[in-house]
């Protein structure tokens, strides 16, 4: 069965700036940043468009795949794709949830392609990755919440690119243990589930999700992995949280067995999304990094442009040498 064309959408992404009719300024405060303004200089990145970027764009398009790099409008897409890495987003490009910060479309998903795992793995093999990240939209409509698709990708990658390390960035599976157990049983090298924001902000930023439920997922993943799976989570700043709130949240994640932590700046995708309260300075991210290491995390990546999958190959030890995610040279250079 072939995947339905992504142009056949029966939904329109609705505004997320006032979830459930809430006045988000009561939570964020009245002083928020305008959507269109000159950002601080540390956000300047070169626009995508190099040869490697174009090559990977065509590869991903030809395989009818989705990447979170594109769907979430990641600011690092140019750098990462020039390095030859991408975070693959399985199960389509339509999410059943409606987080206030996320640029991925929301609505009723129709994607159903049993051959997707094989195509993702084939692309990973062609790209020569030594560390691949697999994520997905939330699929609360599926009986196993999409867990079997993660299992399929892990197995296919092990067949087609056996030397590649595998990181999965999953939804919370609505807190159900069996879908999680299915994924962990495949022993991905890294299990990542982002809590995204401090607990106080969940009502406006993560409707349909629960902070304690996400923490439980991370704890269970650590226990089920029996020391063979590294656990990881990430947060954003810029939505009125304080340094103290973040450090307290870090501590809760450590108590639930999380080993790797990422922290980055929230950037508002459109006027339909939650506004930015402030831009954190690089020195403040450095303070967060120090706090994370003091709490016992094995690796902490904190910075304005840090995203959960940015330089993910550097977050865990690698058996294969290299300065980036590439296991070898790009297909165009192999002759």
Short mmCIF file of C-alpha atoms in Angstrom, two decimals:
data_model
loop_
_atom_site.label_atom_id
_atom_site.label_comp_id
_atom_site.label_asym_id
_atom_site.label_seq_id
_atom_site.Cartn_x
_atom_site.Cartn_y
_atom_site.Cartn_z
CA UNK A 1 0.00 0.00 0.00
CA UNK A 2 1.45 3.33 -0.98
CA UNK A 3 1.34 6.33 1.32
CA UNK A 4 -1.33 8.95 0.60
CA UNK A 5 -0.07 12.16 -0.91
CA UNK A 6 0.64 14.75 1.75
CA UNK A 7 -1.39 17.28 -0.23
CA UNK A 8 -4.60 15.36 0.53
CA UNK A 9 -5.27 17.05 3.85
CA UNK A 10 -8.70 17.47 5.33
CA UNK A 11 -7.73 19.82 8.10
CA UNK A 12 -6.35 23.25 8.78
CA UNK A 13 -3.98 23.92 11.64
CA UNK A 14 -5.90 25.99 14.16
CA UNK A 15 -4.59 28.76 16.37
CA UNK A 16 -2.59 27.56 19.35
CA UNK A 17 -2.03 30.99 20.85
CA UNK A 18 -5.10 30.71 23.11
CA UNK A 19 -5.59 27.00 23.88
CA UNK A 20 -9.11 26.27 25.02
CA UNK A 21 -9.91 29.97 24.91
CA UNK A 22 -7.42 30.68 27.71
CA UNK A 23 -5.82 34.08 28.16
CA UNK A 24 -2.20 32.94 27.95
CA UNK A 25 -0.97 36.33 29.13
CA UNK A 26 -2.36 35.47 32.56
CA UNK A 27 0.28 32.74 32.66
CA UNK A 28 3.07 34.30 30.62
CA UNK A 29 2.63 37.88 31.84
CA UNK A 30 1.77 40.97 29.77
CA UNK A 31 5.30 41.62 28.49
CA UNK A 32 5.81 39.37 25.46
CA UNK A 33 7.96 39.81 22.39
CA UNK A 34 6.39 40.81 19.06
CA UNK A 35 6.39 38.13 16.37
CA UNK A 36 8.41 40.13 13.86
CA UNK A 37 11.40 41.76 15.46
CA UNK A 38 15.14 41.66 15.11
CA UNK A 39 16.38 38.75 17.17
CA UNK A 40 19.59 38.85 19.23
CA UNK A 41 22.78 38.32 17.21
CA UNK A 42 23.39 34.82 18.54
CA UNK A 43 20.47 33.53 16.45
CA UNK A 44 22.10 34.33 13.12
CA UNK A 45 22.61 31.20 11.04
CA UNK A 46 23.35 30.87 7.33
CA UNK A 47 20.28 30.05 5.21
CA UNK A 48 20.08 26.49 3.86
CA UNK A 49 20.87 25.86 0.23
CA UNK A 50 24.26 24.14 -0.12
CA UNK A 51 24.93 21.16 -2.36
CA UNK A 52 24.54 18.61 0.42
CA UNK A 53 21.28 20.22 1.56
CA UNK A 54 19.88 20.03 -1.97
CA UNK A 55 21.01 16.41 -2.32
CA UNK A 56 19.28 15.35 0.89
CA UNK A 57 16.16 17.33 0.02
CA UNK A 58 15.85 15.35 -3.20
CA UNK A 59 16.60 12.05 -1.44
CA UNK A 60 13.94 12.62 1.23
CA UNK A 61 11.44 13.83 -1.37
CA UNK A 62 12.07 10.82 -3.62
CA UNK A 63 11.42 8.43 -0.73
CA UNK A 64 8.22 10.31 0.23
CA UNK A 65 9.51 10.82 3.77
CA UNK A 66 9.00 13.54 6.38
CA UNK A 67 11.65 15.15 8.56
CA UNK A 68 11.10 17.10 11.74
CA UNK A 69 13.79 19.44 10.39
CA UNK A 70 11.27 20.72 7.84
CA UNK A 71 7.97 20.21 9.63
CA UNK A 72 9.10 21.96 12.82
CA UNK A 73 10.97 24.73 10.94
CA UNK A 74 14.21 23.96 12.79
CA UNK A 75 16.77 26.79 12.56
CA UNK A 76 19.61 24.26 12.24
CA UNK A 77 18.31 22.55 9.11
CA UNK A 78 21.01 24.06 6.88
CA UNK A 79 23.92 23.05 9.11
CA UNK A 80 22.61 19.57 9.88
CA UNK A 81 21.76 18.71 6.31
CA UNK A 82 25.10 19.99 5.08
CA UNK A 83 26.68 17.65 7.65
CA UNK A 84 24.60 14.84 6.17
CA UNK A 85 22.13 14.12 8.97
CA UNK A 86 18.39 14.50 9.44
CA UNK A 87 15.77 13.52 11.99
CA UNK A 88 13.15 11.36 10.32
CA UNK A 89 9.52 11.80 11.30
CA UNK A 90 7.45 8.68 10.78
CA UNK A 91 3.68 8.12 10.78
CA UNK A 92 2.94 11.13 8.61
CA UNK A 93 2.99 14.87 9.17
CA UNK A 94 -0.32 15.34 11.02
CA UNK A 95 -0.40 15.23 14.82
CA UNK A 96 -3.40 14.35 16.99
CA UNK A 97 -2.34 16.89 19.62
CA UNK A 98 -2.07 20.64 19.49
CA UNK A 99 0.89 21.90 21.51
CA UNK A 100 1.07 25.69 21.68
CA UNK A 101 4.69 25.90 20.51
CA UNK A 102 4.80 23.26 17.76
CA UNK A 103 4.78 23.97 14.03
CA UNK A 104 3.76 20.45 13.00
CA UNK A 105 0.24 20.29 11.57
CA UNK A 106 -2.59 19.05 13.74
CA UNK A 107 -5.78 17.28 12.78
CA UNK A 108 -7.06 13.82 11.87
CA UNK A 109 -4.18 11.74 10.49
CA UNK A 110 -4.66 9.56 7.42
CA UNK A 111 -1.10 8.29 6.94
CA UNK A 112 -0.82 4.50 6.70
CA UNK A 113 2.24 3.12 4.94
CA UNK A 114 3.59 -0.27 6.06
CA UNK A 115 6.63 0.19 3.81
CA UNK A 116 7.74 3.41 5.51
CA UNK A 117 10.21 1.69 7.91
CA UNK A 118 12.06 0.11 4.98
CA UNK A 119 12.22 3.43 3.12
CA UNK A 120 13.51 5.28 6.18
CA UNK A 121 16.20 2.65 6.72
CA UNK A 122 17.19 2.75 3.04
CA UNK A 123 17.65 6.50 3.24
CA UNK A 124 19.72 6.21 6.42
CA UNK A 125 21.96 3.67 4.69
CA UNK A 126 22.34 5.89 1.61
CA UNK A 127 23.19 8.89 3.79
CA UNK A 128 25.89 6.91 5.62
CA UNK A 129 24.79 7.94 9.11
CA UNK A 130 26.48 6.65 12.22
CA UNK A 131 23.66 7.95 14.46
CA UNK A 132 20.09 8.25 13.25
CA UNK A 133 17.19 9.92 15.07
CA UNK A 134 13.64 8.64 14.52
CA UNK A 135 10.68 10.61 15.81
CA UNK A 136 6.98 10.81 15.06
CA UNK A 137 3.87 12.89 15.42
CA UNK A 138 1.49 11.91 18.23
CA UNK A 139 -0.82 9.17 16.96
CA UNK A 140 -3.36 8.84 19.75
CA UNK A 141 -5.74 7.45 17.12
CA UNK A 142 -3.81 4.19 16.73
CA UNK A 143 -4.33 1.18 19.04
CA UNK A 144 -0.64 1.03 20.01
CA UNK A 145 -0.12 4.81 19.63
CA UNK A 146 2.38 4.18 16.81
CA UNK A 147 4.80 1.97 18.73
CA UNK A 148 4.85 -0.76 16.07
CA UNK A 149 6.12 1.77 13.50
CA UNK A 150 9.12 2.55 15.74
CA UNK A 151 9.75 -1.17 16.09
CA UNK A 152 9.63 -1.57 12.32
CA UNK A 153 12.12 1.24 11.72
CA UNK A 154 14.56 -0.05 14.35
CA UNK A 155 14.52 -3.52 12.83
CA UNK A 156 14.92 -2.24 9.29
CA UNK A 157 17.81 0.06 10.21
CA UNK A 158 19.57 -2.88 11.85
CA UNK A 159 19.15 -4.83 8.62
CA UNK A 160 20.12 -2.11 6.15
CA UNK A 161 22.56 0.01 8.21
CA UNK A 162 23.76 -2.33 10.97
CA UNK A 163 26.57 -0.05 12.18
CA UNK A 164 24.29 2.93 12.70
CA UNK A 165 23.30 3.85 16.25
CA UNK A 166 19.57 4.40 16.69
CA UNK A 167 17.89 7.10 18.77
CA UNK A 168 14.11 7.17 19.08
CA UNK A 169 12.27 10.34 20.11
CA UNK A 170 8.79 9.13 20.97
CA UNK A 171 5.46 10.52 22.17
CA UNK A 172 4.22 9.51 25.62
CA UNK A 173 1.98 6.73 24.19
CA UNK A 174 -0.69 8.20 26.50
CA UNK A 175 1.19 6.61 29.39
CA UNK A 176 0.43 3.06 28.26
CA UNK A 177 3.14 0.57 29.21
CA UNK A 178 2.75 -2.02 26.44
CA UNK A 179 3.55 0.33 23.51
CA UNK A 180 6.58 1.61 25.43
CA UNK A 181 7.69 -1.92 26.26
CA UNK A 182 7.52 -2.90 22.57
CA UNK A 183 9.91 -0.08 21.65
CA UNK A 184 12.34 -0.63 24.52
CA UNK A 185 12.44 -4.38 23.80
CA UNK A 186 14.17 -3.52 20.50
CA UNK A 187 16.98 -1.88 22.50
CA UNK A 188 17.48 1.42 20.69
CA UNK A 189 20.73 3.01 21.77
CA UNK A 190 18.88 6.11 23.02
CA UNK A 191 15.29 6.56 24.17
CA UNK A 192 14.28 10.23 24.08
CA UNK A 193 11.02 11.75 25.25
CA UNK A 194 10.88 15.51 25.67
CA UNK A 195 8.99 17.11 28.55
CA UNK A 196 9.39 20.38 26.59
CA UNK A 197 8.43 22.91 29.29
CA UNK A 198 8.37 23.26 33.08
CA UNK A 199 5.25 21.79 34.76
CA UNK A 200 3.58 25.18 35.35
CA UNK A 201 3.34 25.77 31.58
CA UNK A 202 1.69 22.49 30.61
CA UNK A 203 -1.90 23.88 30.57
CA UNK A 204 -1.02 26.40 27.86
CA UNK A 205 1.85 24.70 26.05
CA UNK A 206 1.10 20.97 26.18
CA UNK A 207 -2.62 20.39 26.34
CA UNK A 208 -3.33 16.67 26.18
CA UNK A 209 -0.03 15.87 27.90
CA UNK A 210 0.93 15.58 31.56
CA UNK A 211 4.31 16.32 33.08
CA UNK A 212 4.18 13.48 35.61
CA UNK A 213 3.02 11.06 32.92
CA UNK A 214 6.01 11.98 30.76
CA UNK A 215 8.34 11.52 33.74
CA UNK A 216 6.84 8.09 34.35
CA UNK A 217 7.45 7.14 30.72
CA UNK A 218 11.10 8.10 31.10
CA UNK A 219 11.46 6.17 34.36
CA UNK A 220 9.85 3.06 32.87
CA UNK A 221 12.06 3.31 29.78
CA UNK A 222 15.12 3.39 32.03
CA UNK A 223 13.92 0.41 34.05
CA UNK A 224 12.86 -1.62 31.01
CA UNK A 225 16.15 -0.89 29.28
CA UNK A 226 18.07 -2.53 32.12
CA UNK A 227 21.12 -0.34 31.60
CA UNK A 228 21.27 -0.99 27.85
CA UNK A 229 19.29 2.07 26.73
CA UNK A 230 20.35 5.67 27.39
CA UNK A 231 17.43 7.90 28.42
CA UNK A 232 17.19 11.50 27.29
CA UNK A 233 14.81 14.46 27.56
CA UNK A 234 14.69 18.13 26.58
CA UNK A 235 13.12 21.47 27.42
CA UNK A 236 12.63 24.90 25.88
CA UNK A 237 13.06 28.31 27.49
CA UNK A 238 11.46 31.63 26.64
CA UNK A 239 7.92 31.11 27.94
CA UNK A 240 8.28 32.87 31.34
CA UNK A 241 9.97 30.01 33.21
CA UNK A 242 12.67 30.93 35.74
CA UNK A 243 16.14 29.49 36.28
CA UNK A 244 14.93 28.01 39.55
CA UNK A 245 11.92 26.33 37.89
CA UNK A 246 14.18 24.80 35.28
CA UNK A 247 16.68 23.46 37.79
CA UNK A 248 13.83 21.96 39.82
CA UNK A 249 12.54 20.29 36.64
CA UNK A 250 16.05 19.02 35.87
CA UNK A 251 16.12 17.45 39.32
CA UNK A 252 12.81 15.69 38.73
CA UNK A 253 14.12 14.27 35.44
CA UNK A 254 17.24 12.97 37.18
CA UNK A 255 15.06 11.33 39.83
CA UNK A 256 13.32 9.50 36.99
CA UNK A 257 16.56 8.16 35.54
CA UNK A 258 17.19 10.60 32.69
CA UNK A 259 20.86 10.61 31.66
CA UNK A 260 21.06 13.14 28.81
CA UNK A 261 19.49 16.62 28.85
CA UNK A 262 18.98 19.25 26.14
CA UNK A 263 17.81 22.84 26.61
CA UNK A 264 17.13 25.35 23.81
CA UNK A 265 15.35 28.62 23.09
CA UNK A 266 11.73 28.61 21.94
CA UNK A 267 11.20 30.53 18.70
CA UNK A 268 7.62 31.41 17.77
CA UNK A 269 6.73 29.85 14.38
CA UNK A 270 3.73 32.11 13.61
CA UNK A 271 1.10 34.39 15.11
CA UNK A 272 -1.00 31.26 15.75
CA UNK A 273 1.53 30.02 18.31
CA UNK A 274 2.43 31.05 21.85
CA UNK A 275 4.42 34.30 22.06
CA UNK A 276 8.00 34.48 23.27
CA UNK A 277 8.40 36.18 26.63
CA UNK A 278 12.16 36.69 26.36
CA UNK A 279 15.32 35.43 24.71
CA UNK A 280 17.76 33.82 27.10
CA UNK A 281 21.40 34.92 26.83
CA UNK A 282 24.11 32.32 26.05
CA UNK A 283 25.58 32.92 29.52
CA UNK A 284 22.26 31.85 31.05
CA UNK A 285 22.36 28.64 29.03
CA UNK A 286 25.88 28.04 30.33
CA UNK A 287 24.54 28.38 33.89
CA UNK A 288 21.82 25.82 33.07
CA UNK A 289 24.45 23.46 31.66
CA UNK A 290 26.49 23.73 34.85
CA UNK A 291 23.38 23.11 36.96
CA UNK A 292 22.58 20.01 34.92
CA UNK A 293 26.03 18.52 35.40
CA UNK A 294 25.88 19.26 39.11
CA UNK A 295 22.69 17.21 39.28
CA UNK A 296 24.49 14.24 37.74
CA UNK A 297 23.44 14.20 34.07
CA UNK A 298 25.94 12.34 31.90
CA UNK A 299 25.65 14.89 29.09
CA UNK A 300 24.02 18.33 28.93
CA UNK A 301 23.58 20.39 25.76
CA UNK A 302 22.23 23.89 26.46
CA UNK A 303 22.23 26.84 24.08
CA UNK A 304 19.97 29.18 22.09
CA UNK A 305 19.93 26.96 18.99
CA UNK A 306 20.11 23.60 20.74
CA UNK A 307 17.34 21.24 19.75
CA UNK A 308 16.74 17.70 20.97
CA UNK A 309 18.30 16.12 17.88
CA UNK A 310 20.96 18.76 17.15
CA UNK A 311 24.39 17.06 17.18
CA UNK A 312 22.64 14.06 18.76
CA UNK A 313 25.57 11.85 17.83
CA UNK A 314 27.69 13.80 20.31
CA UNK A 315 25.32 13.16 23.24
CA UNK A 316 26.35 9.51 23.65
CA UNK A 317 29.62 7.60 23.10
CA UNK A 318 30.19 6.45 19.54
CA UNK A 319 31.93 3.25 18.53
CA UNK A 320 32.87 4.72 15.16
CA UNK A 321 35.24 7.66 14.76
CA UNK A 322 34.22 10.93 13.18
CA UNK A 323 33.60 14.59 13.84
CA UNK A 324 29.94 14.52 12.90
CA UNK A 325 27.05 12.15 12.19
CA UNK A 326 28.50 10.91 8.90
CA UNK A 327 29.76 7.36 8.83
CA UNK A 328 31.42 8.07 5.50
CA UNK A 329 31.32 10.46 2.60
CA UNK A 330 28.10 11.40 0.88
CA UNK A 331 26.69 9.36 -2.00
CA UNK A 332 27.66 12.02 -4.51
CA UNK A 333 31.33 11.62 -3.54
CA UNK A 334 31.51 7.83 -3.63
CA UNK A 335 31.91 7.63 -7.39
#
